[in-house]
Coordinates of C-alpha atoms in Angstrom, one line a residue:
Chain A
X1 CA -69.0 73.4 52.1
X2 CA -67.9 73.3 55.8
X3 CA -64.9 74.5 56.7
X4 CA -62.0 72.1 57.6
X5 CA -59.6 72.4 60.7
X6 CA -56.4 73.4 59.1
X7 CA -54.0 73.7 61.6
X8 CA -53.9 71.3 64.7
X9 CA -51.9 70.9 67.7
X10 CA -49.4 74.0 65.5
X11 CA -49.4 71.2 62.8
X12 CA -51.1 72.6 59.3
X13 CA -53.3 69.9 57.2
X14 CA -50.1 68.7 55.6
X15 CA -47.9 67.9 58.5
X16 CA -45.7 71.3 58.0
X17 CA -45.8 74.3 60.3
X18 CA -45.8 78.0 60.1
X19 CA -42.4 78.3 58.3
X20 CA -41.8 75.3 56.2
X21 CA -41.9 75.2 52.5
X22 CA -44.2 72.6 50.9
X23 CA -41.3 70.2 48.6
X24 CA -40.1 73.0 45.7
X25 CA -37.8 71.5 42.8
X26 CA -36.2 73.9 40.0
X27 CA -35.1 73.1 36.6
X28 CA -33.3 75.6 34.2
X29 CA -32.6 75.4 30.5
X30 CA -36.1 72.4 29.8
X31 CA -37.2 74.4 26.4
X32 CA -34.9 74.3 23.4
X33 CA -36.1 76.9 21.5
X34 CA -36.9 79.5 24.2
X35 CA -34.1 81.6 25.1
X36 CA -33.9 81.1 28.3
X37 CA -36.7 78.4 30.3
X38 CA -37.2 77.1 33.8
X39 CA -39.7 73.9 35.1
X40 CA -40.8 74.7 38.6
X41 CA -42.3 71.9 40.8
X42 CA -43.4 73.7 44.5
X43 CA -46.2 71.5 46.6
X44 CA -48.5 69.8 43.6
X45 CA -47.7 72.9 41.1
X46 CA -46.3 72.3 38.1
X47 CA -45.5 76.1 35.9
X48 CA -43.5 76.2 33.2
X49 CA -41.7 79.5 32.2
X50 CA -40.2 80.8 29.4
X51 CA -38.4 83.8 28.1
X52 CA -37.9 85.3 24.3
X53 CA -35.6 88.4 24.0
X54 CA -34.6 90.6 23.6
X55 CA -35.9 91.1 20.1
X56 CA -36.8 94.0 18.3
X57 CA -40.2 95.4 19.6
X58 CA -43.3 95.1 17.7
X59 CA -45.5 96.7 16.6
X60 CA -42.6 99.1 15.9
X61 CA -44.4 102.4 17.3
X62 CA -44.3 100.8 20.7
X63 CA -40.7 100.9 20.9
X64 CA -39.0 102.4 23.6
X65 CA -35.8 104.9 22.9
X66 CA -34.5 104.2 26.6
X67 CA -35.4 101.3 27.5
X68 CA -36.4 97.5 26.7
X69 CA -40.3 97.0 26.3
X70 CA -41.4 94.0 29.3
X71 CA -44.4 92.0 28.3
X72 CA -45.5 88.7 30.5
X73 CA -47.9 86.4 29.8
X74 CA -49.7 84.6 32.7
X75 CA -52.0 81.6 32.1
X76 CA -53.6 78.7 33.5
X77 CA -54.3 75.3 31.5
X78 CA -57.7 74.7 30.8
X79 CA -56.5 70.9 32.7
X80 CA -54.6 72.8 35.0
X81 CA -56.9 72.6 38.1
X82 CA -58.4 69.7 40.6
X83 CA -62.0 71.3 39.8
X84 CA -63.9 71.6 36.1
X85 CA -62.1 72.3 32.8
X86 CA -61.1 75.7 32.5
X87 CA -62.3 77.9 29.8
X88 CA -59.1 78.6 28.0
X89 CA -58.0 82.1 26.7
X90 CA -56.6 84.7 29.9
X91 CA -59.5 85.6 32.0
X92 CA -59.6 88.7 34.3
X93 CA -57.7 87.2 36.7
X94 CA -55.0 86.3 34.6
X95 CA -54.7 90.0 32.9
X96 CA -53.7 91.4 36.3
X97 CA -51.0 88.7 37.3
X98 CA -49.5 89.1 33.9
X99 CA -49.7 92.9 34.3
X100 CA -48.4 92.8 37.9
X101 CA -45.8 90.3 37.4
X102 CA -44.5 92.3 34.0
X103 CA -43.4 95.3 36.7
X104 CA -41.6 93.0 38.8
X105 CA -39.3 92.3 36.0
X106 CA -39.7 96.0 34.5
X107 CA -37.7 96.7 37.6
X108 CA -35.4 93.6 37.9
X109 CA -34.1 93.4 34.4
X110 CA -31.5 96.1 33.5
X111 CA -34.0 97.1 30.6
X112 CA -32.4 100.3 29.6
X113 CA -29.4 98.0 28.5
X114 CA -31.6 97.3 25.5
X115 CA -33.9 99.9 24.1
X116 CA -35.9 99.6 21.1
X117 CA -36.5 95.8 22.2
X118 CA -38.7 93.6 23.8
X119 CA -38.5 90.7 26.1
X120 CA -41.2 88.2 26.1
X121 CA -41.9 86.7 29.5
X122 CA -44.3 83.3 29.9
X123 CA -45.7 81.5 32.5
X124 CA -47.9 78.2 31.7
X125 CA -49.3 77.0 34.7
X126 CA -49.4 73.2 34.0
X127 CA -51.0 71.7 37.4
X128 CA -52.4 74.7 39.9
X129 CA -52.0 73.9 43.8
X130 CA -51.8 77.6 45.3
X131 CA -49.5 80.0 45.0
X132 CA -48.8 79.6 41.4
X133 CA -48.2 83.3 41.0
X134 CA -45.5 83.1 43.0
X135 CA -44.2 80.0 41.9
X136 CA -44.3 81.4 38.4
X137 CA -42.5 84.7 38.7
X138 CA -40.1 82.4 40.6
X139 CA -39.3 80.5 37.5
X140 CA -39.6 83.3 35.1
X141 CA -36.5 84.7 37.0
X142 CA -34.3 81.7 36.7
X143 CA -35.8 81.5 32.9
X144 CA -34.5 85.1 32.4
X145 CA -30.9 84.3 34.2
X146 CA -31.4 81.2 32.0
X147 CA -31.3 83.4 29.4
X148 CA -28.6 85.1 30.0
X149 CA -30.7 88.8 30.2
X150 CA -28.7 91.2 33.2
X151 CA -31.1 92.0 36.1
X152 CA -30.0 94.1 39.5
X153 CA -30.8 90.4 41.3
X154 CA -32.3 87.0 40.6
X155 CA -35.8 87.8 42.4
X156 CA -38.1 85.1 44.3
X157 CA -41.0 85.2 46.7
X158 CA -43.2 83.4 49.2
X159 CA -46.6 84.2 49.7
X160 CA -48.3 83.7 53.1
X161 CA -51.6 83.5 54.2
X162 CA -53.8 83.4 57.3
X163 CA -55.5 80.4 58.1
X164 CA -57.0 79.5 61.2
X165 CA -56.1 83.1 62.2
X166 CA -52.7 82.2 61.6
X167 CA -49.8 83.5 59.6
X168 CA -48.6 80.9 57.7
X169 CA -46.2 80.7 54.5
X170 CA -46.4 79.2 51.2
X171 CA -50.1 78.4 51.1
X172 CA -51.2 75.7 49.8
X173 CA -54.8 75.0 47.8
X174 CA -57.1 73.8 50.6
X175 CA -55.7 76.5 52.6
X176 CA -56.5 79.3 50.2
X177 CA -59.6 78.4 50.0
X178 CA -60.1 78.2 53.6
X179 CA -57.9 80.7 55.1
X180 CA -58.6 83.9 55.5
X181 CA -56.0 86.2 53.9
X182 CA -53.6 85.4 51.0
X183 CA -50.8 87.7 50.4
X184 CA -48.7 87.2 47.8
X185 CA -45.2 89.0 47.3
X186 CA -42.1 88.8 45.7
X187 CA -38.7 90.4 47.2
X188 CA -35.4 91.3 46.0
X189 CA -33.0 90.4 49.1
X190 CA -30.2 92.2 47.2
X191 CA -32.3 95.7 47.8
X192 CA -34.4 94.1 50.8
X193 CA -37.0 95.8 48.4
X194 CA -40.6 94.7 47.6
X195 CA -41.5 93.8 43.6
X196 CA -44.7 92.6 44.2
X197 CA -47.5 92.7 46.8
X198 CA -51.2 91.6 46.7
X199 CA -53.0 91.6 50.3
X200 CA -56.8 90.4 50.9
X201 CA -58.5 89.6 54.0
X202 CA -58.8 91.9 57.1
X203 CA -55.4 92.5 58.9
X204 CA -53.3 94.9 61.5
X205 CA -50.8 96.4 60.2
X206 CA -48.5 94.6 62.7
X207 CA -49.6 91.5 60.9
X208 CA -48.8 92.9 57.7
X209 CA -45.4 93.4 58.8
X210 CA -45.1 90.0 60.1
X211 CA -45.8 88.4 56.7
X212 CA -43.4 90.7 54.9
X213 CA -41.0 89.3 57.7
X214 CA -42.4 85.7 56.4
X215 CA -42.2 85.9 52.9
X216 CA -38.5 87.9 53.3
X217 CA -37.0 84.8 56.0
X218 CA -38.3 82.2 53.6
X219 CA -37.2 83.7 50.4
X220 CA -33.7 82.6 51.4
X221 CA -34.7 79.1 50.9
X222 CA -36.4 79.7 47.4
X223 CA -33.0 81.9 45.8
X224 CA -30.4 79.2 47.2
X225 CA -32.7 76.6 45.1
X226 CA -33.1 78.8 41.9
X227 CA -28.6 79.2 41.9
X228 CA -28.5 75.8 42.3
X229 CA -31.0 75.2 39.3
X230 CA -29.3 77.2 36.9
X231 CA -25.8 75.6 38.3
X232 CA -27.0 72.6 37.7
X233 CA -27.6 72.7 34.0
X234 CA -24.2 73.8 33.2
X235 CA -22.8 70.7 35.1
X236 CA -25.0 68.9 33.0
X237 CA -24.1 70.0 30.0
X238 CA -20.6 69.4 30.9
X239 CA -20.8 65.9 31.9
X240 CA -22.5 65.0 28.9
X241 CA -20.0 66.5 26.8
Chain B
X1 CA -43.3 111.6 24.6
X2 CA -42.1 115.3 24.4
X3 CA -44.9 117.0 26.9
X4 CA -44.6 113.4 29.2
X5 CA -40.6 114.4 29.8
X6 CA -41.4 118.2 30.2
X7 CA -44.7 117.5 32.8
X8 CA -41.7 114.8 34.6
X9 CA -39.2 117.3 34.5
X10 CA -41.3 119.8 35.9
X11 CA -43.3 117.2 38.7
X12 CA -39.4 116.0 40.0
X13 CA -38.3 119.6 40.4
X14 CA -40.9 120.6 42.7
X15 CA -41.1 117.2 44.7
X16 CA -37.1 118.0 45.2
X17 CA -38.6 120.6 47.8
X18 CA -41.5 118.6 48.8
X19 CA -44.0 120.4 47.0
X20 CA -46.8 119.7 44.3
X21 CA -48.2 121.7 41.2
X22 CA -51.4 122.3 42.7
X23 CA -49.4 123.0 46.0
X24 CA -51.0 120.5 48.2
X25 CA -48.8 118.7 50.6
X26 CA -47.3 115.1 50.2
X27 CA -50.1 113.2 51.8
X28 CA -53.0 115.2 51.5
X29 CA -56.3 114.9 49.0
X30 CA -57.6 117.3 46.8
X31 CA -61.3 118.4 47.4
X32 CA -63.1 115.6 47.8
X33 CA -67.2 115.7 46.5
X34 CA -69.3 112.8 46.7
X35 CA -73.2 112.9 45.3
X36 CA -75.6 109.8 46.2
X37 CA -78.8 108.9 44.8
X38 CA -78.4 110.9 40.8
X39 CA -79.6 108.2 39.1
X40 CA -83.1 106.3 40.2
X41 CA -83.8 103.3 37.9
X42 CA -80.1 102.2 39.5
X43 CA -80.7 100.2 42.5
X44 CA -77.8 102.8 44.1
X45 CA -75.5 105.1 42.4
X46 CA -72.5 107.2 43.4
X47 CA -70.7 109.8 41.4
X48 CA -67.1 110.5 43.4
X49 CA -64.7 113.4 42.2
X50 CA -61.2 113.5 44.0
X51 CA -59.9 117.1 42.1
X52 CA -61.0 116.7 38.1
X53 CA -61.5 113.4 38.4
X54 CA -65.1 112.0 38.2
X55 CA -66.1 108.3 38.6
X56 CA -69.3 107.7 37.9
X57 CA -70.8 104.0 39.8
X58 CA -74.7 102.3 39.4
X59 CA -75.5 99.5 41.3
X60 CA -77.7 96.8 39.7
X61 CA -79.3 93.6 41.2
X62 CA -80.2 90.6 39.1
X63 CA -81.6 87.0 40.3
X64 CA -78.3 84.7 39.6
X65 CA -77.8 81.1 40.1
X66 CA -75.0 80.3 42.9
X67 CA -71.6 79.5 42.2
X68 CA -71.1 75.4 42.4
X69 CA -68.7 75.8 45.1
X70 CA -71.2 78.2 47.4
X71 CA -74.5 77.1 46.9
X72 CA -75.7 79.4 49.6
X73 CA -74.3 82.7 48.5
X74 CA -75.0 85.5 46.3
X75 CA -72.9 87.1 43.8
X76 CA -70.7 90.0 43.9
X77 CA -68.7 91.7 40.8
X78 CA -67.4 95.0 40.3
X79 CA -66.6 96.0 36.6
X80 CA -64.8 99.2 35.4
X81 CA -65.2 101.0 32.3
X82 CA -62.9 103.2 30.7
X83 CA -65.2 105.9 29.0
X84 CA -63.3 106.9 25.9
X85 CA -65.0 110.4 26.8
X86 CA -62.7 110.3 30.0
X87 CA -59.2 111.0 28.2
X88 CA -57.5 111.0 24.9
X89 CA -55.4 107.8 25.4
X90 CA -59.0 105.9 26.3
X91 CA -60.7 103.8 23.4
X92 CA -63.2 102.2 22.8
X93 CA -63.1 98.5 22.9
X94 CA -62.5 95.7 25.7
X95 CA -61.4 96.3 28.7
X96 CA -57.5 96.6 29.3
X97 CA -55.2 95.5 32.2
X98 CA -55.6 98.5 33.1
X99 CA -59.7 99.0 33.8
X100 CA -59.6 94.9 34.8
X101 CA -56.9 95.6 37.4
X102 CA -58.7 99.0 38.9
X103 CA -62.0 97.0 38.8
X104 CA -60.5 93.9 40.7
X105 CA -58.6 96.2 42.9
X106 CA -61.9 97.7 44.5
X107 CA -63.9 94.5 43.9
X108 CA -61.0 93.2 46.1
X109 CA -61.0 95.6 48.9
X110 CA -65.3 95.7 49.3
X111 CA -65.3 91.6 49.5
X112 CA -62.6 91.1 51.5
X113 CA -64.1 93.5 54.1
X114 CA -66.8 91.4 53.8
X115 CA -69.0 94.6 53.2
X116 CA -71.7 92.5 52.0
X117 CA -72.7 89.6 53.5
X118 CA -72.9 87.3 50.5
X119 CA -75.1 84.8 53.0
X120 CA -77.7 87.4 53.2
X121 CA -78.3 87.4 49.3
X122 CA -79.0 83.8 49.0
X123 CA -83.0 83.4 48.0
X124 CA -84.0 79.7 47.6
X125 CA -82.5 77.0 46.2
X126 CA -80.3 77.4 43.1
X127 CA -81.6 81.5 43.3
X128 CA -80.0 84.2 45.0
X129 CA -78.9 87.4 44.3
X130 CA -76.0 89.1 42.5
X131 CA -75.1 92.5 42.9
X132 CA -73.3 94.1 40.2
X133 CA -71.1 97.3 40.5
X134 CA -70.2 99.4 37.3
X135 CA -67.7 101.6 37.0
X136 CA -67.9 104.6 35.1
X137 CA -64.7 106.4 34.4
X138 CA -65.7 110.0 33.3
X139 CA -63.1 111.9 33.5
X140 CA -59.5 111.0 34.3
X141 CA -57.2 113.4 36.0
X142 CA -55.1 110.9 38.0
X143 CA -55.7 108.6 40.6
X144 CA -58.7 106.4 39.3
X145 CA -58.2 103.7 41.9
X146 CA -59.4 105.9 45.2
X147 CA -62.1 108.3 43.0
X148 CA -63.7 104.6 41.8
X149 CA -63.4 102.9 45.9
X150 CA -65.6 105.9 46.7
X151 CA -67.8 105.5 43.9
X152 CA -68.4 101.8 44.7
X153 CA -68.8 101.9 48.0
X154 CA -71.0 105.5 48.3
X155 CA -73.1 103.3 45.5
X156 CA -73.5 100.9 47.9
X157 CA -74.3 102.6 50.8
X158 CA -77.2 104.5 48.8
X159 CA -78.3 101.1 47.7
X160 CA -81.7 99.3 47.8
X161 CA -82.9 95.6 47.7
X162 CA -85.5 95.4 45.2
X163 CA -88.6 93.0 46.1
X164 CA -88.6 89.1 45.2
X165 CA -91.8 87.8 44.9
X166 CA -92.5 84.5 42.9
X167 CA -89.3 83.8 41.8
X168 CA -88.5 87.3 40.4
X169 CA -87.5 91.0 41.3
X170 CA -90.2 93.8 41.5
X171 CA -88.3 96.5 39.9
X172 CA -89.0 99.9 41.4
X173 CA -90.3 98.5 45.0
X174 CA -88.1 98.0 47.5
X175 CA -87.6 95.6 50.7
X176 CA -85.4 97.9 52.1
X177 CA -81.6 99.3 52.6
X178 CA -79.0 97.1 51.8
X179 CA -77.2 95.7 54.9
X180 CA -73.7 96.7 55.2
X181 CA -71.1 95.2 57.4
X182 CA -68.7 97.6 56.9
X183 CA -67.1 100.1 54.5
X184 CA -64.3 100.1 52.8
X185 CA -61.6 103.0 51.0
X186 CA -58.6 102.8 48.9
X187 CA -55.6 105.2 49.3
X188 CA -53.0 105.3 46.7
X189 CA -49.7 106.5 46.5
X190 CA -47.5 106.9 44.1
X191 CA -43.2 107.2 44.2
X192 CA -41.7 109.6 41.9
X193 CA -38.0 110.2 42.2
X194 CA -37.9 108.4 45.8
X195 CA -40.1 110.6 46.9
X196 CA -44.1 109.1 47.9
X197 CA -47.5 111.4 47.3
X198 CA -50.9 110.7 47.8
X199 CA -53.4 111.0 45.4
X200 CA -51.6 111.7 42.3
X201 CA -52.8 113.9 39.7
X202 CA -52.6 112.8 36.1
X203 CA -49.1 115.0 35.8
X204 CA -47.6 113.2 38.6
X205 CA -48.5 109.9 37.3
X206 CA -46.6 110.4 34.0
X207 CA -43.8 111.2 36.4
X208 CA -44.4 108.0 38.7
X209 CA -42.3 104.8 38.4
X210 CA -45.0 102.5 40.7
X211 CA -47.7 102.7 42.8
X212 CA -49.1 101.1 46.1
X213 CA -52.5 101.1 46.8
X214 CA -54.2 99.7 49.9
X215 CA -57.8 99.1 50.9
X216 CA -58.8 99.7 54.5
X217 CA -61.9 99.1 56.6
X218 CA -63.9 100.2 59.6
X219 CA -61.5 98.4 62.9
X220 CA -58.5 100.1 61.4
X221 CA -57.7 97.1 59.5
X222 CA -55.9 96.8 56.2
X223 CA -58.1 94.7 53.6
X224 CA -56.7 94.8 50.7
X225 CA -53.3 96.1 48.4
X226 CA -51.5 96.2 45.1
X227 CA -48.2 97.2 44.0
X228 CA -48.1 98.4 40.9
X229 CA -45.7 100.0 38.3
X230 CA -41.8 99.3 37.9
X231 CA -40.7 100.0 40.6
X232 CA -39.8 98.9 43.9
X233 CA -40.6 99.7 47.7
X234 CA -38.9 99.3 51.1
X235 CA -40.0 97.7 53.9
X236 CA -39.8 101.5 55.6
X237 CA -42.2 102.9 52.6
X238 CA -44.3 100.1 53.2
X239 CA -44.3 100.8 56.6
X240 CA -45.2 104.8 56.1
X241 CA -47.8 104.3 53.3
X242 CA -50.0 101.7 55.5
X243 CA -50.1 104.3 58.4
X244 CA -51.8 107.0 56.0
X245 CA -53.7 104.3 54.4
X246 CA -55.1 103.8 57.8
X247 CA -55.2 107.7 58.7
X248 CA -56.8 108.6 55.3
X249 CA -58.9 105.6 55.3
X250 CA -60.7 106.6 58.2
X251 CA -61.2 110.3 56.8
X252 CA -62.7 108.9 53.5
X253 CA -65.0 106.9 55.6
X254 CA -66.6 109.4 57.1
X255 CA -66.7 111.6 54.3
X256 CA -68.8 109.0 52.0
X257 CA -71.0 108.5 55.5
X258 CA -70.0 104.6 55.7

């Protein structure tokens, strides 16, 4: 398959440029018997999270004396992408985003405030348009504040990709497949610390620091809309009182 | 749980004056040994020790049918095995986060250096080749990720292209050396108590709270990374940990003869 051009005249394929956001739309508190949920709609993704927790651990040998147990389940709907049917059940892929987005929120959530227990983190990816990693760990964080579970800071992140040998953020689908680096991370601005990080493609170093620059600027956007989000459903819920 | 929090202890103490159990410095290896070539009815095979730790890796080619989406390619995959003769906390069974994350961490940094030119294994229509790397973890003393990049890629730089002749491989004749583009290493560090070491042994990695590990290739160019573990890093580590990646990187090169 031939390569489209993906960014013209500064432009990319979508109309947006190097720093803009594709549309993102957050909605806390959409599962009723989940503890704590979030809906997160970001370009053509649609990822559901949810949290259960915390509850005592199982099996019981695995319990922690200091601290809370984290355990986060990434997957992708067999319907979930533009392409074939997915074979359900997690696949490799899948394994290592759960398992690298279970120490973000080892580290976020004050898990020493609850030892012996475990919190059960979910992330249903529902329609897939790049970037759901991201997207997901972006919604698990309002599902956990949802929750009302303590963290050191409502994390987010941006991921940002080269594509025509460009840095760009928040990649989308045709330009993951085409560009040439993806790097997704997720930040805590509170600590100006880095929770996650995933880096392919060949770049400088210089570049490297330019997307954590990226994915740190933009994160701004992405926190003011998960407050809002979890604002939101308690004006909700008091109008319809 | 007791002997974890006495090995921690004992790990955080000496890292409070910047020094190690074995008494190497912060960012520096222990003895490296690499070994090409041990095992002939592998198409190439590598067995890496960084300190106790041995990784074990055989190349294998088989005649694959393209993926939909690139119909002109080959196949890569790297897969890792946890040998449950490796360590006491290793069973037998399928593979954990744990082995699929190492495996896709290395599989990661060799494609996206573009090492091998997946073009150049395409055969003829709907056949080309796959290459398959397998991981053997023999013995774990700390720091699989960098003892298995070695391993993969000294098994591929030992590695042959067996012959295709009428739609099948000639096993045991050869059409030559496979073509590399480039190598590429991984260098991982781990933070214990604030504090950031390279190539952890399995003591200091019961004391660690996270890990960074990054790829790098021939141009000095970083190709691949993974934070793992609870805990977080700064843009400042980041900054430090990429410039040994890139220092190391280049040492490990020229040590596997990339």
């Amino acid at each position: 398959m031939e390569k489209p051009v993906l960014i013209r005249n500064g432009k990319r394929n979508d109309g947006r440029g190097v720093m803009d956001l594709r549309p993102l739309k957050i909605t806390a508190g959409v599962l009723k018997k989940a503890d704590g949920s979030a809906m997160i709609e970001w370009g053509k993704n649609k990822i559901l999270a949810a949290v259960y927790g915390p509850r005592e651990a199982f099996p019981k040998h695995m319990a922690n004396p200091n601290r809370a147990n984290v355990n986060c389940k990434y997957s992708m709907a067999p319907f979930s992408s533009l392409e074939e049917h997915g074979r359900s059940g997690p696949n490799r892929r899948a394994i290592e985003i759960g398992k690298v987005a279970k120490h973000v929120f080892e580290n976020a959530i004050l898990t020493n405030q609850f030892p012996k227990t475990q919190i059960d983190i979910s992330i249903e990816v529902l329609q897939s348009d790049g970037g759901t990693r991201i997207a997901g760990i972006t919604a698990a964080a309002v599902a956990l504040a949802d929750a009302g579970i303590p963290m050191r800071d409502l994390v987010q992140g941006v991921s940002v990709g080269k594509v025509d040998g460009v840095l760009v953020v928040d990649v989308d689908k045709p330009e993951d497949n085409y560009g040439t680096s993806d790097i997704p991370v997720i930040v805590s601005l509170r600590s100006n610390e880095i929770l996650l990080f995933q880096l392919d493609g060949m770049l400088s170093k210089k570049e490297v620091e330019t997307a954590l620059d990226y994915s740190f600027e933009t994160a701004k956007t992405v926190r003011e809309l998960q407050i809002e989000a979890l604002k939101n459903k308690y004006v909700l819920e008091e109008s319809g009182a | 749980m007791i002997m974890d929090e006495v090995k921690e202890e004992f790990v955080k103490e000496l890292l409070k004056n910047n020094k190690r159990s074995d008494g190497r410095g912060l960012l520096e290896y222990r003895p490296i040994k690499i070994e090409k070539g041990l095992l002939p009815n592998a198409e190439g095979s590598c067995l890496a020790q960084i300190g106790d730790t041995k990784v074990l890796a055989g190349v294998k080619f088989d005649v694959v049918e393209p993926y939909k989406d690139r119909p002109a390619e080959g196949v890569f995959q790297v897969n890792a095995e946890f040998l449950p003769l490796a360590h006491p906390e290793f069973f037998a069974g399928p593979p954990d986060e744990r082995s699929i994350e190492l495996a896709r961490v290395v599989d990661r940094g060799i494609r996206s250096a573009d090492c091998v030119d997946s073009k150049k294994l395409f055969l003829e229509e709907g056949k080309a080749l796959g290459i398959y790397v397998d991981l053997y973890i023999m013995d774990h003393s700390g720091n699989l990720i960098d003892t298995a990049g070695l391993a993969a890629m000294g098994a591929l730089l030992d590695t042959k292209v067996p012959k295709y002749e009428a739609k099948a491989l000639i096993r045991g004749e050869f059409s030559g050396k496979l073509h590399l583009e480039r190598s590429a290493v991984v260098c991982s560090f781990e933070k214990i108590d604030g504090k950031i070491v390279l190539d952890a042994n399995d003591e200091e990695e019961v004391a660690s709270e996270g890990r960074l590990s990054f790829a790098t290739c021939d141009g000095d160019l970083l190709c691949a990374a993974q934070k793992s573990g609870r805990s977080a890093f700064s843009r400042e580590e980041f900054s430090a940990i990429m410039d040994a990646s890139l220092e190391k990187g280049r040492e490990l090169r020229k040590l596997i003869g990339g």
